[in-house]
PDB file of C-alpha atoms in Angstrom:
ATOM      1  CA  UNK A   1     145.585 -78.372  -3.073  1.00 88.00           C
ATOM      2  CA  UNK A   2     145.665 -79.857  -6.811  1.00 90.00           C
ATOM      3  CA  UNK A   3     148.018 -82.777  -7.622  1.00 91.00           C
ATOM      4  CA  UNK A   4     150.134 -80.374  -9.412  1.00 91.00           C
ATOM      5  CA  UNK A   5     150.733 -78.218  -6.630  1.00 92.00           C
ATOM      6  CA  UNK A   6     154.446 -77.199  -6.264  1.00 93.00           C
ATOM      7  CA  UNK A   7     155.105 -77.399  -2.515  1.00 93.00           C
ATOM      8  CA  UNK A   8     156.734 -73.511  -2.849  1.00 93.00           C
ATOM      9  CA  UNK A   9     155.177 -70.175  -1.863  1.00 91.00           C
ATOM     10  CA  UNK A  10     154.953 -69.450  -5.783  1.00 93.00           C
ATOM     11  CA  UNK A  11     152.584 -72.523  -5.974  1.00 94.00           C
ATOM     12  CA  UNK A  12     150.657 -71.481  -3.328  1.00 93.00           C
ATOM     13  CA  UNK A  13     150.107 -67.892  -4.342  1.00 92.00           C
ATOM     14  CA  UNK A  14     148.693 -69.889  -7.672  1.00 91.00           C
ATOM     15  CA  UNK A  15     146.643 -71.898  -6.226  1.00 91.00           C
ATOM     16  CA  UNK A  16     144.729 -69.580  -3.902  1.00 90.00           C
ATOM     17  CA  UNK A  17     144.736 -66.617  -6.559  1.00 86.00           C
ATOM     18  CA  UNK A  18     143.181 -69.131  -9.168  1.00 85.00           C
ATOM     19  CA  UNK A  19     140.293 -71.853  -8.054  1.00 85.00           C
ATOM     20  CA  UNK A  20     139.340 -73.058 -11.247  1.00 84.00           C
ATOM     21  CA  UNK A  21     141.024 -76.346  -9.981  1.00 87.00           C
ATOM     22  CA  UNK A  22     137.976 -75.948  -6.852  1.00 88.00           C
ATOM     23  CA  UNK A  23     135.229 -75.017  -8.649  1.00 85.00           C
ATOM     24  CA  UNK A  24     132.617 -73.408  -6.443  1.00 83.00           C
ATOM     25  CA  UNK A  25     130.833 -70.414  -5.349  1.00 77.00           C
ATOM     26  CA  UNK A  26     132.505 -69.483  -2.174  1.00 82.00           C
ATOM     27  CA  UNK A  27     135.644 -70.755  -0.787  1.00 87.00           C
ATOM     28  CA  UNK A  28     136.346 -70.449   2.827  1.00 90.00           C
ATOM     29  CA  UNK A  29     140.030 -71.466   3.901  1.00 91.00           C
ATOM     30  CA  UNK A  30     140.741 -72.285   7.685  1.00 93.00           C
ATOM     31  CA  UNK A  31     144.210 -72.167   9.095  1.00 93.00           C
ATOM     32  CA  UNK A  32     144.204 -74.328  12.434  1.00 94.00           C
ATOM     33  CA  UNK A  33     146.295 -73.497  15.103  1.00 93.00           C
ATOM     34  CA  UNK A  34     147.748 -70.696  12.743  1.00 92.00           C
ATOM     35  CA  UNK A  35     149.972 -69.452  15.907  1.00 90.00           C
ATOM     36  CA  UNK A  36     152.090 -72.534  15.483  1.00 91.00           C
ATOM     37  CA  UNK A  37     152.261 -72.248  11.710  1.00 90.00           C
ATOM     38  CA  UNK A  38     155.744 -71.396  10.860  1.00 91.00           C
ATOM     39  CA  UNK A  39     156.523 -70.155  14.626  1.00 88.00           C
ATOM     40  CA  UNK A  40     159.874 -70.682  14.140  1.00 91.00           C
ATOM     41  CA  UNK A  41     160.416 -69.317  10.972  1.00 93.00           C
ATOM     42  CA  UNK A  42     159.326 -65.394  11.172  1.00 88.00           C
ATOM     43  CA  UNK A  43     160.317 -64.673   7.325  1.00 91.00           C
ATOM     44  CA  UNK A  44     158.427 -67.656   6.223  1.00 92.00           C
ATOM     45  CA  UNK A  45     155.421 -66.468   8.810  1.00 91.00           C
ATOM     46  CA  UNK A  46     155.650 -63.326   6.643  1.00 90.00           C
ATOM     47  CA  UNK A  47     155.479 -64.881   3.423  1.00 93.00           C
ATOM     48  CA  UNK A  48     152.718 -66.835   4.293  1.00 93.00           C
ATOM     49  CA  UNK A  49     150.620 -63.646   5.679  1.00 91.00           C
ATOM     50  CA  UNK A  50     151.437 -61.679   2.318  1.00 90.00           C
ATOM     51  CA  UNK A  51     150.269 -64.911  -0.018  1.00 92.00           C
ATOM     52  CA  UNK A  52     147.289 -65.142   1.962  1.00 90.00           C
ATOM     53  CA  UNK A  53     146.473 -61.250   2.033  1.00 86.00           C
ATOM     54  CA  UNK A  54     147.363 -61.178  -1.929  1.00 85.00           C
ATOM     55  CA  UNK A  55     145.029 -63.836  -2.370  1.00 87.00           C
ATOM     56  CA  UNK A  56     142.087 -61.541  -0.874  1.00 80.00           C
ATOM     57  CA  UNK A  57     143.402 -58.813  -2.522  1.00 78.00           C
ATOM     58  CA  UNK A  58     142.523 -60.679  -5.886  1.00 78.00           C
ATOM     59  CA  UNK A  59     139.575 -61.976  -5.174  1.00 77.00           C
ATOM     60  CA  UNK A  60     138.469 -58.563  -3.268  1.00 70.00           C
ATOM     61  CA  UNK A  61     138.971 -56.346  -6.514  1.00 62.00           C
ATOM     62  CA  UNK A  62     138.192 -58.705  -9.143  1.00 58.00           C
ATOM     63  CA  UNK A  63     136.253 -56.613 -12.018  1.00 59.00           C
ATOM     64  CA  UNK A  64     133.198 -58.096 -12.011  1.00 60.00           C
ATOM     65  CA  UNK A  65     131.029 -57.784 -15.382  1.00 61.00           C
ATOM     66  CA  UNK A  66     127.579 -56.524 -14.289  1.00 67.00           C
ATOM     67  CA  UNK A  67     124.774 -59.003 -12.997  1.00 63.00           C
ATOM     68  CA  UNK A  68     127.431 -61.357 -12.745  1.00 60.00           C
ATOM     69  CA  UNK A  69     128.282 -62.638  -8.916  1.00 58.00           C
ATOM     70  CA  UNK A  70     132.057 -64.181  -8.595  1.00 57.00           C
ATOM     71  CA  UNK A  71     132.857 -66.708  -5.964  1.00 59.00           C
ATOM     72  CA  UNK A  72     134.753 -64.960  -2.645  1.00 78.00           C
ATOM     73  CA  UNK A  73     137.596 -66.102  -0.646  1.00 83.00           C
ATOM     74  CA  UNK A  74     137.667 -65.913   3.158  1.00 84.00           C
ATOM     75  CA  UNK A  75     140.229 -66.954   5.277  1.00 87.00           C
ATOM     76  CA  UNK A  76     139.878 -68.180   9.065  1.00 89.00           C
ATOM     77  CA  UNK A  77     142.970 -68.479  11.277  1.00 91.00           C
ATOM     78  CA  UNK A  78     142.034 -70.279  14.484  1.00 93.00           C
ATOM     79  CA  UNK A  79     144.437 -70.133  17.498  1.00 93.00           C
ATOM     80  CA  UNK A  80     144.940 -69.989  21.073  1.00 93.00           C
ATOM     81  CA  UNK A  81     143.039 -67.080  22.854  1.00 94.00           C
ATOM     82  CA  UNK A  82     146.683 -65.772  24.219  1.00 95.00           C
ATOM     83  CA  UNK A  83     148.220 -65.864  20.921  1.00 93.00           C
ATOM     84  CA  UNK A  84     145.145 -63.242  19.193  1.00 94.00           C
ATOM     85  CA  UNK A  85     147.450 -59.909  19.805  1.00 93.00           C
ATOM     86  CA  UNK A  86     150.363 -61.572  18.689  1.00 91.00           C
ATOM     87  CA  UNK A  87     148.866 -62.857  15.285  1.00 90.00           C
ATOM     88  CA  UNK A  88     146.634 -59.381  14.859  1.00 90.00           C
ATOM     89  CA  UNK A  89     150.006 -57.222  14.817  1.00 90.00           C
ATOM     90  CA  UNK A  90     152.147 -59.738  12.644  1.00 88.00           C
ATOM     91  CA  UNK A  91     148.919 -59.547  10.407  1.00 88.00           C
ATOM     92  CA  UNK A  92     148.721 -56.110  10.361  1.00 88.00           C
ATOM     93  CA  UNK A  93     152.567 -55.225   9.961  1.00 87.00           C
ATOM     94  CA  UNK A  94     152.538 -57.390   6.791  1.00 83.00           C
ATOM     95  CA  UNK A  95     149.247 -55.560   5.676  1.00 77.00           C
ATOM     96  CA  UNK A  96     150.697 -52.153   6.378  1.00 67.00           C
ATOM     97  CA  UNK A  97     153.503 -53.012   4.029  1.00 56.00           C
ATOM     98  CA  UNK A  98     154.052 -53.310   0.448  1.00 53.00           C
ATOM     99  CA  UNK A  99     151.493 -56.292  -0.719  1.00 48.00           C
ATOM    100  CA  UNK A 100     152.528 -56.520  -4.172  1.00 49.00           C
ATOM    101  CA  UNK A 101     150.461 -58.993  -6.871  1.00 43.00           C
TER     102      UNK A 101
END
């Protein structure tokens, strides 16, 4: 992250939803071990899901003049084989919801 990153969710929303401070043509962000991120904390779990799917969300429908080829976002969450189903349906309930911008 920048050295003005905020350390809050609003600052990380920012940061993700604008990479002008990470200039480059793709950016690929990889969450290690994401089952243990936040495993104790289930509404900041969801926050972090919904900041990460409103990132994509931006960069997935940003109106793109024509000819012109914006950078993409992807995000990779890595985690324990056992621990897929669990992260799939917390994904998914967080996606089925309201994702506001």
């Amino acid at each position: 992250m920048p050295d003005y990153f905020g350390w809050n969710w609003d600052a990380l929303s920012d940061c993700l939803r604008d990479l002008n401070w990470l200039p480059a043509d793709h950016y690929v962000l990889i969450i290690e071990a994401a089952d243990e991120a936040l495993s104790d904390d289930a509404a900041g779990r969801r926050l972090l899901f919904r900041t990460l799917l409103r990132a994509g969300q931006r960069w997935s429908s940003t109106q793109r003049p024509q000819g012109i080829d914006l950078s993409r976002l992807v995000v990779v969450m890595s985690c324990d084989p056992a621990s897929v189903s669990v992260l799939q349906a917390q994904l998914r309930m967080c996606w089925d919801g309201p994702v506001s911008s």
